[in-house]
Coordinates of C-alpha atoms in Angstrom, one line a residue:
Chain A
M1 CA 30.8 -9.1 -3.7
A2 CA 27.7 -9.0 -1.4
G3 CA 25.4 -6.1 -2.3
D4 CA 27.5 -4.7 -5.1
A5 CA 25.6 -3.5 -8.1
R6 CA 27.3 -5.0 -11.1
D7 CA 26.9 -5.0 -14.8
T8 CA 26.2 -8.6 -15.8
G9 CA 26.0 -7.7 -19.5
R10 CA 22.3 -7.8 -20.1
T11 CA 21.2 -6.3 -16.8
R12 CA 22.4 -4.5 -13.8
M13 CA 21.4 -5.8 -10.4
M14 CA 22.6 -6.6 -6.9
E15 CA 24.6 -9.8 -7.0
P16 CA 23.6 -12.1 -4.1
P17 CA 26.3 -13.3 -1.8
V18 CA 26.6 -17.0 -1.1
G19 CA 25.4 -17.6 2.5
P20 CA 27.0 -20.1 4.9
E21 CA 24.5 -22.9 4.1
S22 CA 23.5 -22.1 0.5
A23 CA 26.6 -23.0 -1.7
P24 CA 24.7 -26.1 -3.1
F25 CA 21.8 -23.9 -4.0
W26 CA 23.9 -21.5 -6.0
E27 CA 26.1 -24.2 -7.6
A28 CA 22.9 -25.8 -9.0
T29 CA 21.7 -22.6 -10.5
K30 CA 24.7 -22.8 -12.9
E31 CA 22.9 -25.8 -14.5
G32 CA 19.5 -24.2 -14.2
R33 CA 18.4 -26.4 -11.3
L34 CA 16.3 -25.0 -8.5
L35 CA 17.1 -26.7 -5.2
V36 CA 15.0 -26.6 -2.0
Q37 CA 16.5 -27.6 1.3
W38 CA 14.5 -30.4 2.9
C39 CA 14.1 -31.7 6.5
T40 CA 13.8 -35.4 6.4
A41 CA 12.6 -35.5 10.0
C42 CA 9.4 -33.5 9.5
D43 CA 9.3 -33.8 5.7
E44 CA 9.0 -30.0 5.1
G45 CA 10.9 -27.7 2.8
I46 CA 13.1 -25.0 4.3
F47 CA 13.6 -21.6 2.7
Y48 CA 16.0 -19.8 3.0
P49 CA 18.7 -22.5 3.6
R50 CA 19.9 -22.8 7.1
A51 CA 21.6 -25.3 9.5
F52 CA 18.4 -25.9 11.4
C53 CA 14.8 -26.8 10.5
P54 CA 12.6 -24.0 11.8
T55 CA 9.5 -26.2 11.5
C56 CA 10.5 -29.1 13.8
G57 CA 13.8 -27.9 15.3
T58 CA 16.0 -30.5 13.8
A59 CA 19.5 -29.1 14.0
S60 CA 22.2 -30.2 11.7
A61 CA 25.8 -29.2 12.3
V62 CA 26.9 -31.1 9.1
G63 CA 23.7 -31.4 7.2
E64 CA 22.4 -34.5 8.8
G65 CA 18.6 -34.7 8.6
L66 CA 18.6 -31.9 6.1
E67 CA 19.0 -32.5 2.4
W68 CA 18.7 -30.8 -1.0
R69 CA 15.9 -31.7 -3.4
T70 CA 15.4 -30.5 -6.9
A71 CA 12.2 -28.4 -7.2
S72 CA 9.9 -28.6 -10.1
G73 CA 10.3 -24.9 -10.8
R74 CA 6.5 -24.5 -10.8
A75 CA 5.0 -22.0 -8.4
T76 CA 1.9 -19.8 -7.7
V77 CA 1.9 -16.1 -7.2
H78 CA 1.0 -15.4 -3.6
S79 CA 1.3 -11.6 -3.9
F80 CA 3.0 -9.0 -6.1
T81 CA 3.7 -5.4 -6.5
I82 CA 4.4 -3.4 -9.6
E83 CA 7.3 -1.0 -9.0
H84 CA 6.4 2.2 -10.9
N85 CA 9.6 4.0 -10.1
P86 CA 12.6 1.9 -11.2
A87 CA 14.8 4.9 -10.8
A88 CA 14.2 4.8 -7.0
T89 CA 15.7 1.3 -6.7
G90 CA 18.4 1.5 -9.4
A91 CA 17.1 -1.7 -11.0
T92 CA 17.7 -1.7 -14.7
F93 CA 16.7 -5.2 -15.7
S94 CA 13.3 -3.8 -16.9
G95 CA 15.0 -1.2 -19.0
G96 CA 13.5 1.6 -17.0
E97 CA 10.0 0.3 -17.3
P98 CA 7.8 -0.7 -14.3
Y99 CA 8.7 -4.2 -13.1
V100 CA 7.2 -6.8 -10.8
V101 CA 8.4 -8.0 -7.4
A102 CA 6.4 -11.0 -6.1
L103 CA 6.2 -13.6 -3.4
V104 CA 5.7 -17.1 -5.0
D105 CA 4.8 -20.4 -3.4
L106 CA 6.8 -23.2 -4.9
E107 CA 5.0 -26.4 -5.6
E108 CA 7.2 -27.9 -2.8
G109 CA 5.6 -25.6 -0.3
V110 CA 8.1 -22.9 0.4
R111 CA 7.7 -19.2 -0.4
M112 CA 10.4 -17.0 -1.9
L113 CA 10.7 -13.4 -3.1
T114 CA 11.4 -13.0 -6.8
N115 CA 10.6 -11.1 -10.0
I116 CA 7.9 -12.1 -12.5
V117 CA 9.2 -11.4 -16.0
G118 CA 8.3 -12.2 -19.5
C119 CA 4.8 -10.8 -19.6
P120 CA 3.1 -7.3 -19.4
V121 CA 3.1 -6.2 -15.8
H122 CA -0.7 -5.6 -15.8
E123 CA -1.4 -9.2 -16.7
I124 CA 0.0 -10.5 -13.4
R125 CA -2.5 -11.8 -10.9
V126 CA -2.5 -13.3 -7.4
G127 CA -2.9 -17.1 -7.9
M128 CA -1.3 -17.1 -11.4
E129 CA 0.8 -20.1 -12.2
V130 CA 4.5 -19.4 -13.0
S131 CA 7.6 -21.3 -13.7
V132 CA 11.3 -20.6 -13.0
T133 CA 13.5 -18.8 -15.5
W134 CA 17.1 -17.8 -15.0
E135 CA 18.9 -14.5 -15.1
P136 CA 22.6 -14.9 -15.5
L137 CA 24.9 -13.4 -12.9
S138 CA 28.5 -12.3 -13.5
D139 CA 30.1 -15.4 -12.0
G140 CA 28.2 -18.2 -13.8
R141 CA 25.5 -18.5 -11.2
Q142 CA 22.0 -17.6 -12.2
L143 CA 19.3 -15.8 -10.3
P144 CA 15.9 -17.6 -10.2
Q145 CA 13.1 -15.4 -11.5
F146 CA 9.6 -16.6 -12.7
M147 CA 7.5 -16.2 -15.8
P148 CA 4.0 -17.2 -16.7
A149 CA 3.7 -21.0 -16.9
P150 CA 3.0 -22.3 -20.4
S151 CA -0.7 -23.1 -20.6
Chain B
V1 CA -3.0 -13.1 32.5
D2 CA -0.1 -11.8 34.7
R3 CA -0.9 -8.3 35.8
T4 CA 2.0 -7.5 38.0
L5 CA 3.1 -4.8 35.5
R6 CA -0.3 -3.1 35.4
G7 CA 0.1 0.4 36.9
A8 CA 3.6 -0.3 38.3
A9 CA 5.3 2.4 36.2
A10 CA 4.3 5.6 34.6
I11 CA 5.5 8.0 31.9
V12 CA 6.2 11.3 33.7
G13 CA 7.9 13.4 31.0
V14 CA 7.8 13.7 27.2
A15 CA 9.4 16.0 24.6
D16 CA 9.5 16.0 20.9
D17 CA 10.7 18.3 18.2
V18 CA 9.3 18.6 14.6
S19 CA 8.7 21.4 12.2
P20 CA 6.1 22.0 9.5
S21 CA 9.1 22.6 7.2
G22 CA 10.1 19.0 7.8
E23 CA 13.6 20.1 8.8
L24 CA 15.2 20.9 12.2
E25 CA 18.2 23.1 13.0
R26 CA 19.8 20.7 15.4
T27 CA 21.0 17.2 14.6
G28 CA 22.6 14.1 16.1
R29 CA 23.7 14.1 19.7
A30 CA 22.9 17.7 20.3
L31 CA 19.3 17.1 19.3
E32 CA 19.1 13.9 21.4
V33 CA 20.5 15.7 24.5
A34 CA 18.0 18.5 24.0
M35 CA 15.2 16.0 24.0
V36 CA 16.4 14.2 27.1
L37 CA 16.7 17.5 29.0
A38 CA 13.3 18.7 27.8
A39 CA 11.6 15.5 28.8
L40 CA 13.3 15.5 32.2
D41 CA 12.2 19.1 32.7
D42 CA 8.7 18.2 31.7
A43 CA 8.8 15.6 34.6
G44 CA 10.5 17.9 37.1
L45 CA 13.6 15.6 37.2
T46 CA 17.2 16.1 36.3
L47 CA 19.9 14.1 34.6
G48 CA 21.2 13.1 38.1
D49 CA 17.9 11.2 38.7
V50 CA 18.4 9.0 35.6
D51 CA 19.6 5.4 36.3
G52 CA 18.3 3.7 33.2
I53 CA 18.9 4.5 29.5
C54 CA 17.3 3.3 26.2
H55 CA 18.8 4.1 22.8
A56 CA 18.1 2.0 19.7
E57 CA 21.7 2.4 18.4
S58 CA 23.8 2.2 21.5
S59 CA 22.7 2.9 25.0
M60 CA 26.3 2.7 26.1
A61 CA 27.6 5.2 23.7
F62 CA 24.8 7.6 24.5
A63 CA 25.2 7.2 28.3
E64 CA 28.9 7.9 27.9
Y65 CA 28.1 11.1 26.0
L66 CA 25.7 12.1 28.8
G67 CA 28.3 11.2 31.4
I68 CA 25.8 9.0 33.3
H69 CA 26.4 5.5 34.8
P70 CA 23.0 3.7 34.4
T71 CA 22.2 0.3 36.1
F72 CA 19.6 -0.4 33.4
T73 CA 20.6 -0.3 29.7
D74 CA 18.6 -1.2 26.6
S75 CA 19.8 -0.9 23.0
T76 CA 16.9 -2.8 21.6
M77 CA 16.5 -2.1 17.9
T78 CA 13.3 -3.4 16.3
G79 CA 12.9 -0.6 13.8
G80 CA 9.9 1.8 14.3
S81 CA 8.6 -0.1 17.3
S82 CA 11.8 0.2 19.2
Y83 CA 10.4 2.9 21.5
E84 CA 7.3 0.8 22.5
V85 CA 9.7 -2.0 23.3
H86 CA 11.8 0.3 25.4
L87 CA 8.7 1.4 27.2
E88 CA 7.8 -2.3 27.9
H89 CA 11.3 -3.1 29.1
A90 CA 11.6 0.0 31.2
A91 CA 8.2 -0.7 32.9
A92 CA 9.4 -4.2 33.7
A93 CA 12.7 -3.1 35.0
I94 CA 11.1 -0.4 37.2
A95 CA 8.5 -2.9 38.5
A96 CA 11.3 -5.3 39.3
G97 CA 13.3 -2.7 41.2
V98 CA 16.2 -2.8 38.7
C99 CA 16.1 1.0 38.3
D100 CA 14.1 4.0 39.1
V101 CA 14.2 6.6 36.3
V102 CA 14.5 5.5 32.7
V103 CA 14.9 7.7 29.6
S104 CA 14.4 6.7 26.0
V105 CA 15.5 9.0 23.2
Y106 CA 15.4 9.2 19.5
A107 CA 16.6 11.8 16.9
S108 CA 16.8 11.5 13.1
T109 CA 17.2 14.1 10.5
P110 CA 16.9 12.4 7.1
R111 CA 15.3 15.4 5.4
S112 CA 17.9 18.0 6.3
D113 CA 20.7 15.4 5.9
R114 CA 19.6 15.3 2.3
T115 CA 19.2 19.1 1.7
Q116 CA 22.4 19.9 3.6
K117 CA 24.2 17.1 1.9
R118 CA 25.4 15.6 5.2
K119 CA 27.0 12.2 4.9
V120 CA 25.2 9.7 7.0
E121 CA 26.4 6.2 7.6
R122 CA 23.8 3.7 6.6
R123 CA 23.7 0.9 9.1
F124 CA 22.3 -2.6 8.8
P125 CA 21.9 -5.0 11.7
P126 CA 25.2 -6.7 12.6
G127 CA 25.4 -10.4 11.9
P128 CA 24.3 -12.5 8.9
N129 CA 22.1 -10.7 6.5
P130 CA 19.9 -13.1 4.5
M131 CA 18.2 -10.1 2.8
A132 CA 21.3 -9.5 0.7
E133 CA 21.1 -13.0 -0.6
W134 CA 17.4 -13.6 -1.0
E135 CA 15.8 -10.2 -1.4
W136 CA 18.1 -7.4 -2.6
P137 CA 18.8 -9.0 -6.0
Y138 CA 15.1 -8.6 -6.8
A139 CA 15.2 -4.8 -6.4
M140 CA 12.2 -4.6 -4.1
R141 CA 11.7 -0.9 -3.1
M142 CA 12.3 -0.3 0.5
P143 CA 10.5 0.2 2.7
M144 CA 7.4 0.3 0.4
G145 CA 7.7 -3.1 -1.2
P146 CA 6.8 -5.4 1.7
Y147 CA 3.8 -3.3 2.6
A148 CA 2.7 -3.3 -1.0
L149 CA 2.8 -7.1 -1.0
A150 CA 0.7 -7.1 2.2
A151 CA -1.8 -4.7 0.6
T152 CA -2.1 -6.7 -2.6
R153 CA -2.8 -9.8 -0.7
H154 CA -5.3 -8.1 1.6
M155 CA -7.1 -6.8 -1.4
H156 CA -7.1 -10.3 -3.0
E157 CA -8.4 -12.0 0.2
F158 CA -10.9 -9.5 1.5
G159 CA -11.8 -7.2 -1.4
T160 CA -10.2 -4.2 0.3
T161 CA -10.1 -1.2 -2.1
S162 CA -7.7 1.6 -2.8
E163 CA -10.5 4.0 -1.8
Q164 CA -10.7 2.4 1.6
L165 CA -7.0 2.7 2.1
A166 CA -7.1 6.3 0.9
Q167 CA -9.7 7.1 3.6
I168 CA -7.1 6.4 6.2
A169 CA -4.8 9.0 4.7
V170 CA -7.8 11.5 4.5
S171 CA -8.8 11.0 8.1
T172 CA -5.2 11.3 9.3
R173 CA -4.8 14.5 7.4
Q174 CA -7.9 15.9 9.1
W175 CA -6.1 15.4 12.4
A176 CA -3.0 17.0 11.0
A177 CA -5.0 20.1 10.1
L178 CA -5.6 20.6 13.8
N179 CA -1.8 20.3 14.6
P180 CA 0.2 23.5 13.8
R181 CA 3.4 21.5 14.0
A182 CA 2.3 18.9 11.4
R183 CA 4.3 18.8 8.2
Y184 CA 1.1 18.7 6.0
Q185 CA -2.0 20.5 7.3
T186 CA -4.1 21.0 4.1
P187 CA -7.1 18.7 3.9
I188 CA -7.0 16.0 1.1
S189 CA -9.7 13.9 -0.5
I190 CA -9.8 10.3 -1.5
D191 CA -9.4 11.5 -5.2
D192 CA -6.2 13.3 -4.2
V193 CA -4.8 10.1 -2.8
L194 CA -5.7 8.1 -5.8
A195 CA -4.4 10.8 -8.2
S196 CA -1.0 11.0 -6.4
P197 CA 1.7 9.1 -8.3
M198 CA 1.6 5.3 -8.0
Q199 CA 4.8 4.2 -6.3
T200 CA 4.9 0.5 -5.5
S201 CA 1.4 -0.7 -6.4
P202 CA -1.1 -0.6 -4.9
L203 CA 0.5 2.2 -2.8
H204 CA 0.2 5.8 -4.1
L205 CA 2.5 8.5 -2.9
L206 CA -0.2 9.7 -0.4
D207 CA -0.5 6.1 1.0
C208 CA 3.1 6.5 2.2
C209 CA 4.5 8.2 5.2
L210 CA 6.6 11.3 5.1
V211 CA 10.4 11.7 5.3
T212 CA 11.0 14.4 7.9
D213 CA 13.4 15.3 10.6
G214 CA 12.1 14.6 14.1
A215 CA 13.2 13.8 17.6
G216 CA 11.7 12.9 21.0
A217 CA 12.2 11.4 24.4
F218 CA 10.1 10.0 27.3
V219 CA 10.9 9.5 31.0
M220 CA 9.5 6.8 33.1
T221 CA 9.5 6.0 36.8
S222 CA 7.6 4.1 39.4
A223 CA 4.0 4.8 40.0
E224 CA 4.8 5.9 43.6
R225 CA 7.5 8.4 42.5
A226 CA 5.4 9.6 39.5
R227 CA 2.7 10.9 41.9
T228 CA 5.3 13.3 43.4
L229 CA 6.3 14.9 40.1
K230 CA 5.2 17.9 38.0
K231 CA 2.6 16.4 35.6
P232 CA -0.2 13.9 36.0
P233 CA 1.3 10.4 35.6
V234 CA 0.4 8.4 32.6
Y235 CA 0.4 4.8 33.8
V236 CA 1.5 1.8 31.8
L237 CA -1.5 -0.5 32.1
G238 CA -0.2 -3.2 29.8
A239 CA 2.6 -3.8 27.3
S240 CA 3.6 -6.7 25.0
T241 CA 5.8 -7.3 22.0
C242 CA 5.9 -10.0 19.4
H243 CA 7.9 -10.5 16.2
D244 CA 7.4 -13.3 13.7
H245 CA 9.8 -12.6 10.9
M246 CA 12.6 -10.2 9.8
M247 CA 12.1 -10.2 6.0
I248 CA 8.8 -10.3 4.2
S249 CA 9.2 -13.7 2.5
Q250 CA 9.3 -15.2 6.0
M251 CA 6.1 -13.5 7.3
P252 CA 3.8 -16.4 8.2
D253 CA 0.6 -14.6 6.9
L254 CA 0.9 -11.4 4.9
T255 CA -2.5 -10.2 6.2
T256 CA -2.0 -10.9 10.0
T257 CA 0.8 -9.1 11.8
P258 CA 2.3 -10.2 15.2
G259 CA 0.2 -7.3 16.6
A260 CA -2.6 -9.9 16.9
V261 CA -0.4 -11.4 19.7
S262 CA 1.1 -8.3 21.3
G263 CA -2.2 -6.4 21.2
H264 CA -4.1 -9.2 22.8
R265 CA -1.5 -9.7 25.5
A266 CA -1.2 -6.0 26.3
M267 CA -4.9 -5.4 26.5
G268 CA -5.3 -8.5 28.6
M269 CA -2.7 -7.3 31.0
A270 CA -4.4 -3.9 31.1
G271 CA -7.9 -5.4 31.4
V272 CA -9.2 -3.2 28.6
K273 CA -11.2 -4.1 25.5
P274 CA -10.8 -2.3 22.1
S275 CA -14.1 -0.4 22.9
D276 CA -12.4 1.0 26.0
V277 CA -9.7 2.7 24.0
D278 CA -10.2 6.5 23.7
V279 CA -7.2 7.3 21.5
L280 CA -5.5 4.8 19.2
M281 CA -2.0 5.7 18.1
G282 CA -1.4 3.0 15.5
Y283 CA 1.9 3.2 13.6
D284 CA 1.0 4.4 10.1
S285 CA 4.1 4.0 7.9
F286 CA 1.6 3.3 5.1
T287 CA -2.2 3.3 5.0
I288 CA -2.1 -0.6 4.9
T289 CA -0.1 -0.7 8.1
A290 CA -2.8 1.2 10.0
L291 CA -5.5 -0.9 8.5
L292 CA -3.8 -4.1 9.6
H293 CA -3.6 -2.7 13.1
L294 CA -7.3 -2.1 13.3
E295 CA -7.9 -5.7 12.5
D296 CA -5.1 -7.3 14.5
L297 CA -5.9 -5.2 17.6
G298 CA -9.5 -6.3 17.5
F299 CA -11.2 -3.0 16.6
C300 CA -12.8 -4.9 13.8
A301 CA -12.7 -8.5 12.4
K302 CA -9.9 -9.7 10.1
G303 CA -10.6 -8.5 6.6
E304 CA -13.1 -5.7 7.7
G305 CA -10.5 -2.9 8.1
G306 CA -11.5 -1.4 4.8
P307 CA -15.2 -1.0 5.5
F308 CA -14.4 -0.1 9.1
A309 CA -12.3 2.9 8.1
E310 CA -14.5 3.9 5.2
D311 CA -17.0 6.1 7.1
G312 CA -14.3 8.4 8.5
K313 CA -14.7 7.2 12.1
L314 CA -10.9 7.5 12.6
G315 CA -10.9 11.3 12.1
P316 CA -11.8 14.2 14.4
G317 CA -15.3 13.7 15.9
G318 CA -15.3 10.0 14.9
S319 CA -15.9 7.1 17.2
L320 CA -12.2 5.9 17.1
P321 CA -9.8 8.8 17.1
M322 CA -6.6 7.4 15.5
N323 CA -3.3 9.2 15.1
T324 CA -4.5 12.5 16.5
N325 CA -1.2 14.2 15.9
G326 CA -1.5 13.6 12.1
G327 CA 0.5 10.4 12.2
G328 CA 3.4 9.3 10.1
L329 CA 1.4 10.1 7.1
S330 CA 1.0 13.8 7.8
F331 CA 2.8 14.8 11.1
T332 CA 6.3 13.5 10.9
H333 CA 8.2 10.3 10.0
P334 CA 11.9 10.4 10.6
G335 CA 12.4 6.7 10.0
M336 CA 11.5 5.2 13.3
Y337 CA 8.2 6.9 14.2
G338 CA 7.3 4.9 17.4
M339 CA 8.5 7.6 19.7
F340 CA 5.8 10.0 18.5
L341 CA 3.0 7.4 19.2
I342 CA 4.1 7.7 22.9
T343 CA 4.5 11.5 23.1
E344 CA 1.1 12.1 21.6
A345 CA -0.7 9.4 23.7
V346 CA 0.8 11.0 26.8
R347 CA -0.3 14.5 25.8
Q348 CA -3.9 13.3 25.0
L349 CA -4.1 11.5 28.4
R350 CA -2.9 14.7 30.1
G351 CA -5.4 16.8 28.3
E352 CA -2.6 18.8 26.5
G353 CA -3.9 18.1 23.0
G354 CA -5.2 21.7 22.3
P355 CA -7.5 21.9 19.3
R356 CA -7.1 18.1 18.6
Q357 CA -7.8 17.0 22.2
V358 CA -10.0 14.0 22.5
A359 CA -12.6 14.7 25.1
D360 CA -12.3 12.7 28.4
A361 CA -9.4 10.6 27.1
E362 CA -8.6 8.0 29.8
V363 CA -7.1 5.1 27.8
A364 CA -4.7 5.4 24.9
L365 CA -3.1 2.6 23.0
A366 CA 0.3 3.1 21.4
H367 CA 1.0 0.4 18.8
G368 CA 4.4 0.4 17.2
S369 CA 5.3 -1.5 14.0
G370 CA 9.0 -2.2 13.2
M371 CA 10.9 -3.3 10.1
V372 CA 8.5 -4.8 7.6
L373 CA 5.4 -5.6 9.7
S374 CA 8.0 -7.7 11.6
C375 CA 8.0 -6.5 15.2
M376 CA 4.8 -5.2 16.8
S377 CA 4.9 -3.7 20.3
T378 CA 1.7 -2.5 22.1
A379 CA 1.5 -0.3 25.1
V380 CA -1.8 0.4 26.8
L381 CA -1.6 3.7 28.8
G382 CA -4.1 5.2 31.2
T383 CA -4.8 8.1 33.5
E384 CA -5.0 7.8 37.3
A385 CA -8.7 7.1 36.9
T386 CA -8.0 3.9 35.1
L387 CA -6.0 2.3 37.9

């Protein structure tokens, strides 16, 4: 259910609903593939998924002109914040410890909100290279998060 | 620049209600109606004169409650900047002859709702909500998170420091110390801000606005009619709105808000430069919010907001009086603070500021910020002398 807080076993988080254009995105997460919607007319990535290219205005009632591409999973941290009060958000994936919310720029040129996990929060920097990692959701889908890229 | 709006309409009545306790006795419609009647009384008008209504939830439901049948209606909801947008729309409607007397009203009591354990329905905008899919799963704290992301990026690009951000909170508190209605009136230091608990880095508790009860209303009419009323008219010299995203991942540039567009347009319409502004009411949901306004409105160059604020020029006696009521940081912040930018700007231009009055204030700029740096709306206001 959209916006429900659910126990996924390891963590507790808001489970994302599947938007009207994003079923392929979420389906691919089950296999650990990160998809980016692409406009073939202007050759630009689109995030979040929609039935229209906001860069060039190509509209697609049935997906014509827009396609899905598999992203490399590599990204750069554009900005981040350390949440020092996890109790205020109810997030428990960090076990009550401060956690990181970040905007990352995918190699393919789109920006998404995410968490950076898998390293001490104070080591995170703007410009840091990260790669996708997956957090299981209750229905088999997985939530894309990011962790420091192997150097 | 089209200047047909310049000086066509004026604010003729204002009212607001806040308390140093942060809590008000009245709530809901009773509080809203009290504000409408007080603002009309301030203008020397009555409810029978009103033919235009603005309300960020539902202008229809509110007009029904009042028992009025307006010919201009506006339920625009852009978050905290809603009231600057109402002002702009009302000025345009009055100038076009659509209506004659417009009232905009706001009341919210989040603090007493909590202490009194009142159940309040939490509303999200109707329609598809991409935030639930692409943001909520990441547990970003709202509303701090998006502003924290902007602050981190600003620090990275321009070397802005926590001390510089803290100075904005310090200067704002100096103004609040002159306002007996402000929630917090005790002076603070930069060290106090930096020592306050870190919330959503790099924002400390004292970088964040209050959560208080508050309410207000303003009344507008044509310049011609304004001159026949009780108080000196405060003319709308320019107004403009721009939004460039709804959620933070879609903001084109984290360090430049759409205020760069609305501010430029509003000041162009008014024919004023930043150096002409005597009082700046710049929405301060967070210290970073106010800093971005300083740059985007052209008071300093992009990236120089930190050094600009550093010397205290925004406080009492400084060269750019900002948020003279004590702002969202120290006066009141009931959730959508934009109403209080207008009520204070009007009082300053009328010379009703008391101990915090800015001498010879002729031009005031009320700059509202809505949602997560999403919708900026700028109103340039002036006295009779500025026409």
